[in-house]
Amino acid sequence: MFDLIATSAMGLEALVAKEVRDLGYECAVENGRISYKGDESAIARSNLWLRTADRIRIKIGEFRATTFDELFEKTKALPWENFLPEDAEFPVTGKSVKSKLFSVSDCQAIVKKAIVERMRKHYKKSGWFDENGPLFKIEVALHKDVALLTIDASGSGLHKRGYRAGQGEAPLKETLAAALVMLTNWTPDKPFVDPFCGSGTIPIEAALIGQNIAPGFNREFVSEGWHWIPEKVWEEARMETEDLANYDQPLDITGTDIDHRMVKIAEENAFEAGLGDLIQFKQMQVRDFTTMKEYGVIVGNPPYGERLGDKAAVEKMYAEMGAALAPLDTWSIYILTSNEQFEQFYGKPATKKRKLFNGFIRTDYYQYWGKRPPRIK
């Protein structure tokens, strides 16, 4: 069994933890990380299935270290040979917060040296290692004098789903887009609209969720090249994603944007994801939105007006949006923005709001819950 960590953006920990539990693993939640135990198949399944986690790491050790000697000896005492083959390529990155050992470059060099010593002894080698084999990215993270040593099992971050042919200037991370959908009351039988679709990330993530398609089905992971995870484990994990996908689930998903170039990029991205026929994209301003459908869900990440000069135009657009969406009393509407006066311009207080971070921007997720459908007697 391995000690696994799914890393998470601030504010999404509870969602990541729910996803980990849904995969069948008990977990503990801390700031920015969800810890759980699992075997080789847990590494494969976590990478393939977790929609809102940033990456999967394997914890090799955690200990107090206030001197470089202590960091060296305690790193050297860990069983690196269980993970790293003789030809492993193992770069070390680091970070340090509120710790006596604050020089990250020194910490990286010491950890690297300690691992090399341990490996030399194990592989009975006197010189340097060639490092021309599979990649094991090691991180030493110091926080309040506690060092956490991990190996990255994902490779590129899990938000890289493999469908982005193009993007706009401020693309929403796929992991956050999935979270925005998962924080709503949407189910695949309801209409779904994103009136600020940009490069299509939110509608695409909604379609993946709607058909239960694993977000990692279209990409590779660094741990697929590791000798101690049998190929069969990955094959079975990928078969599971195929078995559980519900490609027959009909969906009613629309993305609109004011910019016709973004609409074209969104269409290309949806086709790249294999969802081209499932999502309608069209050029439109939010003030022109109307629908006869009922009990739908709107999720939007509109411009925030962070840049001077944009503010007035964005605030006018929030007011127009409020007026256009006001008649939709059966729809639930969810808007992400950093603008703290959003409710005033929109013209209505939110049912609920939730603090989230879009990259480094602190935002609120304003939730307007629509009427519930009548109970069928």
mmCIF file of C-alpha atoms in Angstrom:
data_model
loop_
_atom_site.group_PDB
_atom_site.id
_atom_site.type_symbol
_atom_site.label_atom_id
_atom_site.label_comp_id
_atom_site.label_asym_id
_atom_site.label_seq_id
_atom_site.Cartn_x
_atom_site.Cartn_y
_atom_site.Cartn_z
ATOM 1 C CA MET A 1 0.000 0.000 0.000
ATOM 2 C CA PHE A 2 1.176 3.512 -0.813
ATOM 3 C CA ASP A 3 0.520 6.784 0.963
ATOM 4 C CA LEU A 4 -1.123 8.869 -1.733
ATOM 5 C CA ILE A 5 -1.845 12.583 -1.836
ATOM 6 C CA ALA A 6 -4.244 14.266 -4.236
ATOM 7 C CA THR A 7 -3.296 17.949 -4.281
ATOM 8 C CA SER A 8 -6.068 20.498 -4.543
ATOM 9 C CA ALA A 9 -6.607 24.181 -5.224
ATOM 10 C CA MET A 10 -7.710 26.206 -2.203
ATOM 11 C CA GLY A 11 -11.424 25.823 -1.596
ATOM 12 C CA LEU A 12 -11.812 22.585 -3.575
ATOM 13 C CA GLU A 13 -10.545 20.169 -0.902
ATOM 14 C CA ALA A 14 -14.025 18.899 0.040
ATOM 15 C CA LEU A 15 -14.841 18.165 -3.614
ATOM 16 C CA VAL A 16 -11.569 16.293 -4.193
ATOM 17 C CA ALA A 17 -12.166 14.308 -0.991
ATOM 18 C CA LYS A 18 -15.666 13.348 -2.172
ATOM 19 C CA GLU A 19 -14.193 12.152 -5.476
ATOM 20 C CA VAL A 20 -11.542 10.081 -3.667
ATOM 21 C CA ARG A 21 -14.228 8.489 -1.474
ATOM 22 C CA ASP A 22 -16.383 7.805 -4.545
ATOM 23 C CA LEU A 23 -13.432 5.794 -5.930
ATOM 24 C CA GLY A 24 -13.590 3.713 -2.735
ATOM 25 C CA TYR A 25 -10.721 5.153 -0.647
ATOM 26 C CA GLU A 26 -11.004 6.548 2.873
ATOM 27 C CA CYS A 27 -9.216 9.884 3.104
ATOM 28 C CA ALA A 28 -8.123 12.716 5.391
ATOM 29 C CA VAL A 29 -8.433 16.349 4.336
ATOM 30 C CA GLU A 30 -5.913 19.134 5.002
ATOM 31 C CA ASN A 31 -5.249 22.471 3.351
ATOM 32 C CA GLY A 32 -4.505 21.804 -0.299
ATOM 33 C CA ARG A 33 -4.096 18.053 0.100
ATOM 34 C CA ILE A 34 -6.204 14.928 0.479
ATOM 35 C CA SER A 35 -4.322 11.922 1.895
ATOM 36 C CA TYR A 36 -5.306 8.288 1.441
ATOM 37 C CA LYS A 37 -3.842 4.811 1.087
ATOM 38 C CA GLY A 38 -4.010 2.711 -2.052
ATOM 39 C CA ASP A 39 -2.276 0.135 -4.230
ATOM 40 C CA GLU A 40 -0.912 0.459 -7.780
ATOM 41 C CA SER A 41 -4.427 0.474 -9.215
ATOM 42 C CA ALA A 42 -5.331 3.412 -6.929
ATOM 43 C CA ILE A 43 -2.510 5.400 -8.568
ATOM 44 C CA ALA A 44 -3.882 4.643 -12.040
ATOM 45 C CA ARG A 45 -7.551 5.161 -11.134
ATOM 46 C CA SER A 46 -6.905 8.420 -9.261
ATOM 47 C CA ASN A 47 -5.055 9.864 -12.244
ATOM 48 C CA LEU A 48 -7.782 8.810 -14.657
ATOM 49 C CA TRP A 49 -10.854 9.770 -12.604
ATOM 50 C CA LEU A 50 -10.199 12.749 -10.321
ATOM 51 C CA ARG A 51 -11.779 15.756 -12.023
ATOM 52 C CA THR A 52 -10.963 18.451 -9.455
ATOM 53 C CA ALA A 53 -7.517 17.395 -8.108
ATOM 54 C CA ASP A 54 -4.343 19.089 -9.386
ATOM 55 C CA ARG A 55 -2.094 16.022 -9.319
ATOM 56 C CA ILE A 56 -1.424 12.704 -7.589
ATOM 57 C CA ARG A 57 1.697 12.378 -5.433
ATOM 58 C CA ILE A 58 3.171 9.401 -3.604
ATOM 59 C CA LYS A 59 4.375 10.269 -0.122
ATOM 60 C CA ILE A 60 7.788 8.726 0.583
ATOM 61 C CA GLY A 61 8.346 10.311 3.976
ATOM 62 C CA GLU A 62 7.511 13.163 6.340
ATOM 63 C CA PHE A 63 9.697 14.330 9.219
ATOM 64 C CA ARG A 64 10.908 17.341 11.206
ATOM 65 C CA ALA A 65 14.106 18.931 9.919
ATOM 66 C CA THR A 66 15.668 22.114 11.287
ATOM 67 C CA THR A 67 19.259 21.491 10.116
ATOM 68 C CA PHE A 68 20.732 20.400 6.789
ATOM 69 C CA ASP A 69 22.296 17.373 8.527
ATOM 70 C CA GLU A 70 18.905 16.291 9.777
ATOM 71 C CA LEU A 71 17.362 16.743 6.300
ATOM 72 C CA PHE A 72 20.186 14.707 4.748
ATOM 73 C CA GLU A 73 20.125 11.803 7.227
ATOM 74 C CA LYS A 74 16.346 11.469 7.378
ATOM 75 C CA THR A 75 16.033 11.609 3.574
ATOM 76 C CA LYS A 76 18.766 8.977 3.242
ATOM 77 C CA ALA A 77 16.903 6.701 5.671
ATOM 78 C CA LEU A 78 13.891 6.431 3.329
ATOM 79 C CA PRO A 79 13.474 3.365 1.028
ATOM 80 C CA TRP A 80 14.131 5.135 -2.307
ATOM 81 C CA GLU A 81 15.223 1.884 -3.968
ATOM 82 C CA ASN A 82 11.610 0.644 -3.691
ATOM 83 C CA PHE A 83 10.628 3.342 -6.166
ATOM 84 C CA LEU A 84 13.657 4.364 -8.229
ATOM 85 C CA PRO A 85 15.327 1.934 -10.645
ATOM 86 C CA GLU A 86 19.069 2.286 -11.240
ATOM 87 C CA ASP A 87 18.549 4.322 -14.429
ATOM 88 C CA ALA A 88 15.813 6.587 -12.971
ATOM 89 C CA GLU A 89 15.839 10.245 -13.898
ATOM 90 C CA PHE A 90 15.013 11.993 -10.621
ATOM 91 C CA PRO A 91 15.074 15.800 -10.585
ATOM 92 C CA VAL A 92 14.309 17.385 -7.200
ATOM 93 C CA THR A 93 12.191 20.526 -6.806
ATOM 94 C CA GLY A 94 11.354 22.232 -3.554
ATOM 95 C CA LYS A 95 9.489 24.852 -1.588
ATOM 96 C CA SER A 96 9.813 26.205 1.925
ATOM 97 C CA VAL A 97 7.270 28.082 4.042
ATOM 98 C CA LYS A 98 7.863 29.320 7.614
ATOM 99 C CA SER A 99 10.850 26.985 8.081
ATOM 100 C CA LYS A 100 14.402 27.383 9.398
ATOM 101 C CA LEU A 101 15.677 25.724 6.210
ATOM 102 C CA PHE A 102 14.514 28.473 3.900
ATOM 103 C CA SER A 103 17.009 28.144 1.031
ATOM 104 C CA VAL A 104 15.096 26.005 -1.459
ATOM 105 C CA SER A 105 18.096 25.423 -3.731
ATOM 106 C CA ASP A 106 20.156 24.097 -0.789
ATOM 107 C CA CYS A 107 17.313 21.819 0.339
ATOM 108 C CA GLN A 108 16.963 20.426 -3.196
ATOM 109 C CA ALA A 109 20.702 19.759 -3.476
ATOM 110 C CA ILE A 110 20.828 18.018 -0.066
ATOM 111 C CA VAL A 111 17.812 15.801 -0.819
ATOM 112 C CA LYS A 112 19.318 14.869 -4.192
ATOM 113 C CA LYS A 113 22.662 14.019 -2.582
ATOM 114 C CA ALA A 114 20.991 11.914 0.148
ATOM 115 C CA ILE A 115 18.997 9.905 -2.418
ATOM 116 C CA VAL A 116 22.147 9.339 -4.524
ATOM 117 C CA GLU A 117 24.022 8.011 -1.460
ATOM 118 C CA ARG A 118 21.173 5.666 -0.593
ATOM 119 C CA MET A 119 20.940 4.422 -4.196
ATOM 120 C CA ARG A 120 24.729 3.972 -4.502
ATOM 121 C CA LYS A 121 24.690 1.709 -1.487
ATOM 122 C CA HIS A 122 21.701 -0.279 -2.750
ATOM 123 C CA TYR A 123 22.867 -0.631 -6.366
ATOM 124 C CA LYS A 124 26.537 -1.074 -5.287
ATOM 125 C CA LYS A 125 27.705 1.772 -7.464
ATOM 126 C CA SER A 126 30.544 4.213 -6.875
ATOM 127 C CA GLY A 127 30.097 6.824 -9.639
ATOM 128 C CA TRP A 128 27.165 8.961 -10.746
ATOM 129 C CA PHE A 129 23.903 7.579 -12.086
ATOM 130 C CA ASP A 130 23.194 8.056 -15.800
ATOM 131 C CA GLU A 131 19.576 9.077 -15.196
ATOM 132 C CA ASN A 132 18.514 8.084 -18.717
ATOM 133 C CA GLY A 133 15.499 5.966 -17.688
ATOM 134 C CA PRO A 134 11.929 6.694 -16.534
ATOM 135 C CA LEU A 135 11.147 10.017 -14.864
ATOM 136 C CA PHE A 136 10.467 10.366 -11.115
ATOM 137 C CA LYS A 137 9.874 14.017 -10.175
ATOM 138 C CA ILE A 138 10.698 14.372 -6.486
ATOM 139 C CA GLU A 139 9.549 17.299 -4.364
ATOM 140 C CA VAL A 140 10.761 18.382 -0.937
ATOM 141 C CA ALA A 141 8.148 20.653 0.655
ATOM 142 C CA LEU A 142 9.018 22.270 3.986
ATOM 143 C CA HIS A 143 6.255 23.764 6.086
ATOM 144 C CA LYS A 144 6.878 24.911 9.670
ATOM 145 C CA ASP A 145 10.073 22.782 9.784
ATOM 146 C CA VAL A 146 8.310 19.595 8.626
ATOM 147 C CA ALA A 147 9.677 18.141 5.392
ATOM 148 C CA LEU A 148 7.334 16.210 3.099
ATOM 149 C CA LEU A 149 9.013 14.153 0.370
ATOM 150 C CA THR A 150 6.858 13.033 -2.538
ATOM 151 C CA ILE A 151 7.089 11.644 -6.076
ATOM 152 C CA ASP A 152 4.721 13.045 -8.704
ATOM 153 C CA ALA A 153 2.648 10.259 -10.289
ATOM 154 C CA SER A 154 0.772 12.459 -12.795
ATOM 155 C CA GLY A 155 3.333 14.235 -14.977
ATOM 156 C CA SER A 156 1.649 17.312 -16.397
ATOM 157 C CA GLY A 157 -1.081 18.596 -14.065
ATOM 158 C CA LEU A 158 -4.409 16.776 -14.104
ATOM 159 C CA HIS A 159 -6.124 19.875 -15.543
ATOM 160 C CA LYS A 160 -4.378 19.029 -18.828
ATOM 161 C CA ARG A 161 -7.069 16.732 -20.208
ATOM 162 C CA GLY A 162 -5.615 16.618 -23.706
ATOM 163 C CA TYR A 163 -8.497 18.338 -25.540
ATOM 164 C CA ARG A 164 -7.336 21.958 -25.607
ATOM 165 C CA ALA A 165 -6.510 22.815 -29.218
ATOM 166 C CA GLY A 166 -6.782 26.530 -28.462
ATOM 167 C CA GLN A 167 -7.605 28.916 -25.629
ATOM 168 C CA GLY A 168 -8.366 32.535 -24.863
ATOM 169 C CA GLU A 169 -6.233 34.956 -22.882
ATOM 170 C CA ALA A 170 -7.592 34.005 -19.438
ATOM 171 C CA PRO A 171 -8.574 30.350 -19.712
ATOM 172 C CA LEU A 172 -10.323 28.699 -16.782
ATOM 173 C CA LYS A 173 -8.489 25.618 -15.532
ATOM 174 C CA GLU A 174 -10.336 22.425 -16.435
ATOM 175 C CA THR A 175 -10.212 21.273 -12.797
ATOM 176 C CA LEU A 176 -11.967 24.462 -11.621
ATOM 177 C CA ALA A 177 -14.474 24.253 -14.500
ATOM 178 C CA ALA A 178 -15.366 20.697 -13.420
ATOM 179 C CA ALA A 179 -15.720 21.921 -9.817
ATOM 180 C CA LEU A 180 -18.097 24.721 -10.887
ATOM 181 C CA VAL A 181 -20.352 22.134 -12.560
ATOM 182 C CA MET A 182 -20.128 19.710 -9.614
ATOM 183 C CA LEU A 183 -21.118 22.466 -7.163
ATOM 184 C CA THR A 184 -24.467 22.939 -8.931
ATOM 185 C CA ASN A 185 -27.673 20.920 -8.801
ATOM 186 C CA TRP A 186 -27.318 19.976 -12.487
ATOM 187 C CA THR A 187 -28.124 16.433 -13.594
ATOM 188 C CA PRO A 188 -27.621 15.165 -17.164
ATOM 189 C CA ASP A 189 -31.372 15.238 -17.913
ATOM 190 C CA LYS A 190 -31.531 19.048 -17.444
ATOM 191 C CA PRO A 191 -30.550 21.755 -19.945
ATOM 192 C CA PHE A 192 -27.142 23.349 -19.239
ATOM 193 C CA VAL A 193 -25.965 26.729 -20.539
ATOM 194 C CA ASP A 194 -22.688 28.650 -20.240
ATOM 195 C CA PRO A 195 -23.257 32.203 -21.541
ATOM 196 C CA PHE A 196 -19.526 33.118 -21.391
ATOM 197 C CA CYS A 197 -18.104 29.894 -22.778
ATOM 198 C CA GLY A 198 -14.744 31.237 -24.006
ATOM 199 C CA SER A 199 -12.759 28.231 -25.237
ATOM 200 C CA GLY A 200 -15.563 25.889 -24.112
ATOM 201 C CA THR A 201 -14.055 24.504 -20.917
ATOM 202 C CA ILE A 202 -17.188 24.553 -18.723
ATOM 203 C CA PRO A 203 -19.553 22.976 -21.324
ATOM 204 C CA ILE A 204 -16.929 20.325 -22.184
ATOM 205 C CA GLU A 205 -16.410 19.425 -18.515
ATOM 206 C CA ALA A 206 -20.204 19.287 -18.055
ATOM 207 C CA ALA A 207 -20.488 16.856 -20.989
ATOM 208 C CA LEU A 208 -17.717 14.642 -19.542
ATOM 209 C CA ILE A 209 -19.539 14.612 -16.198
ATOM 210 C CA GLY A 210 -22.909 14.057 -17.876
ATOM 211 C CA GLN A 211 -21.705 10.922 -19.677
ATOM 212 C CA ASN A 212 -19.446 9.822 -16.790
ATOM 213 C CA ILE A 213 -16.354 9.967 -19.014
ATOM 214 C CA ALA A 214 -13.109 9.844 -17.023
ATOM 215 C CA PRO A 215 -11.313 13.201 -17.446
ATOM 216 C CA GLY A 216 -7.947 11.473 -17.959
ATOM 217 C CA PHE A 217 -9.109 9.053 -20.679
ATOM 218 C CA ASN A 218 -7.449 11.073 -23.445
ATOM 219 C CA ARG A 219 -3.911 11.507 -22.040
ATOM 220 C CA GLU A 220 -0.854 9.794 -20.613
ATOM 221 C CA PHE A 221 0.655 9.891 -17.132
ATOM 222 C CA VAL A 222 4.293 9.773 -16.056
ATOM 223 C CA SER A 223 3.681 6.738 -13.809
ATOM 224 C CA GLU A 224 2.705 4.642 -16.855
ATOM 225 C CA GLY A 225 6.458 4.349 -17.487
ATOM 226 C CA TRP A 226 7.347 2.979 -14.024
ATOM 227 C CA HIS A 227 8.559 -0.631 -13.847
ATOM 228 C CA TRP A 228 6.775 -1.413 -10.574
ATOM 229 C CA ILE A 229 3.278 -0.637 -11.864
ATOM 230 C CA PRO A 230 2.421 -3.554 -14.183
ATOM 231 C CA GLU A 231 1.007 -2.593 -17.600
ATOM 232 C CA LYS A 232 -1.992 -4.752 -16.761
ATOM 233 C CA VAL A 233 -2.922 -2.344 -13.938
ATOM 234 C CA TRP A 234 -3.186 0.546 -16.416
ATOM 235 C CA GLU A 235 -5.021 -1.616 -18.950
ATOM 236 C CA GLU A 236 -7.612 -2.613 -16.357
ATOM 237 C CA ALA A 237 -8.012 0.956 -15.110
ATOM 238 C CA ARG A 238 -8.574 2.185 -18.668
ATOM 239 C CA MET A 239 -11.036 -0.665 -19.339
ATOM 240 C CA GLU A 240 -12.959 0.438 -16.254
ATOM 241 C CA THR A 241 -13.256 3.979 -17.663
ATOM 242 C CA GLU A 242 -14.711 2.530 -20.875
ATOM 243 C CA ASP A 243 -17.124 0.258 -19.006
ATOM 244 C CA LEU A 244 -18.433 3.060 -16.797
ATOM 245 C CA ALA A 245 -18.805 5.707 -19.514
ATOM 246 C CA ASN A 246 -22.415 6.271 -20.516
ATOM 247 C CA TYR A 247 -22.065 7.355 -24.155
ATOM 248 C CA ASP A 248 -25.810 6.943 -24.759
ATOM 249 C CA GLN A 249 -26.818 9.589 -22.210
ATOM 250 C CA PRO A 250 -28.521 12.374 -24.204
ATOM 251 C CA LEU A 251 -27.348 15.863 -23.228
ATOM 252 C CA ASP A 252 -28.670 19.372 -23.804
ATOM 253 C CA ILE A 253 -25.579 21.579 -23.366
ATOM 254 C CA THR A 254 -25.054 25.011 -24.930
ATOM 255 C CA GLY A 255 -22.136 27.434 -24.802
ATOM 256 C CA THR A 256 -22.429 31.005 -26.065
ATOM 257 C CA ASP A 257 -19.881 33.804 -26.272
ATOM 258 C CA ILE A 258 -19.826 37.371 -27.593
ATOM 259 C CA ASP A 259 -16.600 36.621 -29.559
ATOM 260 C CA HIS A 260 -17.077 34.496 -32.716
ATOM 261 C CA ARG A 261 -13.368 33.499 -32.643
ATOM 262 C CA MET A 262 -13.794 31.949 -29.195
ATOM 263 C CA VAL A 263 -16.903 30.076 -30.389
ATOM 264 C CA LYS A 264 -14.806 28.536 -33.165
ATOM 265 C CA ILE A 265 -12.039 27.533 -30.692
ATOM 266 C CA ALA A 266 -14.660 26.061 -28.336
ATOM 267 C CA GLU A 267 -16.061 23.934 -31.176
ATOM 268 C CA GLU A 268 -12.558 22.676 -32.045
ATOM 269 C CA ASN A 269 -11.851 21.797 -28.398
ATOM 270 C CA ALA A 270 -15.166 19.929 -28.087
ATOM 271 C CA PHE A 271 -14.349 17.869 -31.199
ATOM 272 C CA GLU A 272 -10.866 17.179 -29.812
ATOM 273 C CA ALA A 273 -12.559 15.821 -26.657
ATOM 274 C CA GLY A 274 -14.822 13.612 -28.799
ATOM 275 C CA LEU A 275 -17.887 15.613 -27.744
ATOM 276 C CA GLY A 276 -18.388 17.736 -30.855
ATOM 277 C CA ASP A 277 -21.900 16.463 -31.589
ATOM 278 C CA LEU A 278 -23.086 16.813 -27.991
ATOM 279 C CA ILE A 279 -22.549 20.532 -27.364
ATOM 280 C CA GLN A 280 -24.073 23.470 -29.259
ATOM 281 C CA PHE A 281 -21.941 26.605 -29.456
ATOM 282 C CA LYS A 282 -23.148 29.929 -30.795
ATOM 283 C CA GLN A 283 -22.150 33.579 -30.851
ATOM 284 C CA MET A 284 -24.394 35.645 -28.619
ATOM 285 C CA GLN A 285 -24.411 38.361 -25.975
ATOM 286 C CA VAL A 286 -25.783 37.389 -22.574
ATOM 287 C CA ARG A 287 -28.414 40.172 -22.726
ATOM 288 C CA ASP A 288 -29.997 38.405 -25.724
ATOM 289 C CA PHE A 289 -30.383 35.053 -23.969
ATOM 290 C CA THR A 290 -33.935 33.664 -23.878
ATOM 291 C CA THR A 291 -35.311 30.138 -23.552
ATOM 292 C CA MET A 292 -38.635 28.347 -23.288
ATOM 293 C CA LYS A 293 -36.993 25.397 -21.505
ATOM 294 C CA GLU A 294 -37.460 24.934 -17.770
ATOM 295 C CA TYR A 295 -35.461 23.732 -14.751
ATOM 296 C CA GLY A 296 -32.108 24.263 -16.432
ATOM 297 C CA VAL A 297 -28.757 25.312 -15.003
ATOM 298 C CA ILE A 298 -26.606 28.267 -16.065
ATOM 299 C CA VAL A 299 -22.929 28.322 -15.098
ATOM 300 C CA GLY A 300 -20.871 31.358 -16.084
ATOM 301 C CA ASN A 301 -17.380 32.721 -15.591
ATOM 302 C CA PRO A 302 -17.908 36.229 -17.014
ATOM 303 C CA PRO A 303 -15.202 38.913 -17.337
ATOM 304 C CA TYR A 304 -14.424 40.324 -13.867
ATOM 305 C CA GLY A 305 -13.473 43.866 -14.893
ATOM 306 C CA GLU A 306 -10.117 43.575 -13.104
ATOM 307 C CA ARG A 307 -8.450 45.900 -15.629
ATOM 308 C CA LEU A 308 -9.106 49.635 -15.363
ATOM 309 C CA GLY A 309 -11.289 50.749 -18.207
ATOM 310 C CA ASP A 310 -13.124 47.399 -18.326
ATOM 311 C CA LYS A 311 -14.905 47.917 -15.022
ATOM 312 C CA ALA A 312 -17.798 50.107 -16.189
ATOM 313 C CA ALA A 313 -18.516 47.955 -19.261
ATOM 314 C CA VAL A 314 -18.444 44.762 -17.175
ATOM 315 C CA GLU A 315 -20.755 46.216 -14.526
ATOM 316 C CA LYS A 316 -23.224 47.297 -17.234
ATOM 317 C CA MET A 317 -23.067 43.748 -18.635
ATOM 318 C CA TYR A 318 -23.828 42.281 -15.149
ATOM 319 C CA ALA A 319 -26.958 44.481 -15.002
ATOM 320 C CA GLU A 320 -28.036 43.389 -18.514
ATOM 321 C CA MET A 321 -27.457 39.772 -17.529
ATOM 322 C CA GLY A 322 -29.616 40.202 -14.417
ATOM 323 C CA ALA A 323 -32.425 41.641 -16.545
ATOM 324 C CA ALA A 324 -32.155 38.887 -19.209
ATOM 325 C CA LEU A 325 -32.100 36.023 -16.685
ATOM 326 C CA ALA A 326 -34.726 37.414 -14.286
ATOM 327 C CA PRO A 327 -37.689 35.706 -16.044
ATOM 328 C CA LEU A 328 -36.051 32.246 -15.710
ATOM 329 C CA ASP A 329 -37.515 31.479 -12.285
ATOM 330 C CA THR A 330 -37.180 27.691 -12.657
ATOM 331 C CA TRP A 331 -33.504 27.895 -13.631
ATOM 332 C CA SER A 332 -30.618 27.777 -11.177
ATOM 333 C CA ILE A 333 -27.883 30.279 -11.998
ATOM 334 C CA TYR A 334 -24.255 30.108 -10.841
ATOM 335 C CA ILE A 335 -21.786 32.923 -11.579
ATOM 336 C CA LEU A 336 -18.084 33.110 -10.668
ATOM 337 C CA THR A 337 -16.570 36.588 -10.348
ATOM 338 C CA SER A 338 -14.113 38.566 -8.247
ATOM 339 C CA ASN A 339 -16.370 41.644 -8.389
ATOM 340 C CA GLU A 340 -17.591 42.159 -4.819
ATOM 341 C CA GLN A 341 -20.529 44.319 -5.924
ATOM 342 C CA PHE A 342 -21.829 41.660 -8.320
ATOM 343 C CA GLU A 343 -25.181 41.195 -6.544
ATOM 344 C CA GLN A 344 -25.902 44.948 -6.684
ATOM 345 C CA PHE A 345 -25.306 45.174 -10.433
ATOM 346 C CA TYR A 346 -27.084 41.862 -11.126
ATOM 347 C CA GLY A 347 -30.044 43.207 -9.177
ATOM 348 C CA LYS A 348 -30.635 40.329 -6.790
ATOM 349 C CA PRO A 349 -28.940 38.828 -3.713
ATOM 350 C CA ALA A 350 -27.581 35.295 -4.177
ATOM 351 C CA THR A 351 -29.187 32.329 -2.389
ATOM 352 C CA LYS A 352 -25.686 31.356 -1.325
ATOM 353 C CA LYS A 353 -22.101 32.200 -2.187
ATOM 354 C CA ARG A 354 -18.916 30.220 -1.916
ATOM 355 C CA LYS A 355 -15.327 31.497 -1.840
ATOM 356 C CA LEU A 356 -13.109 29.991 -4.549
ATOM 357 C CA PHE A 357 -9.770 30.864 -6.103
ATOM 358 C CA ASN A 358 -9.444 31.205 -9.870
ATOM 359 C CA GLY A 359 -5.653 30.900 -10.082
ATOM 360 C CA PHE A 360 -4.523 33.576 -7.618
ATOM 361 C CA ILE A 361 -7.687 35.649 -7.933
ATOM 362 C CA ARG A 362 -10.062 35.405 -4.981
ATOM 363 C CA THR A 363 -13.560 35.009 -6.356
ATOM 364 C CA ASP A 364 -17.066 34.255 -5.132
ATOM 365 C CA TYR A 365 -19.359 31.682 -6.679
ATOM 366 C CA TYR A 366 -22.797 33.345 -6.600
ATOM 367 C CA GLN A 367 -25.594 30.766 -6.529
ATOM 368 C CA TYR A 368 -29.203 31.578 -7.414
ATOM 369 C CA TRP A 369 -31.408 28.544 -6.872
ATOM 370 C CA GLY A 370 -34.471 28.175 -9.076
ATOM 371 C CA LYS A 371 -37.874 26.738 -8.182
ATOM 372 C CA ARG A 372 -37.998 22.981 -7.794
ATOM 373 C CA PRO A 373 -39.998 20.944 -10.298
ATOM 374 C CA PRO A 374 -43.402 19.895 -8.927
ATOM 375 C CA ARG A 375 -43.482 16.440 -7.369
ATOM 376 C CA ILE A 376 -45.158 13.915 -9.620
ATOM 377 C CA LYS A 377 -47.997 12.355 -7.636
#
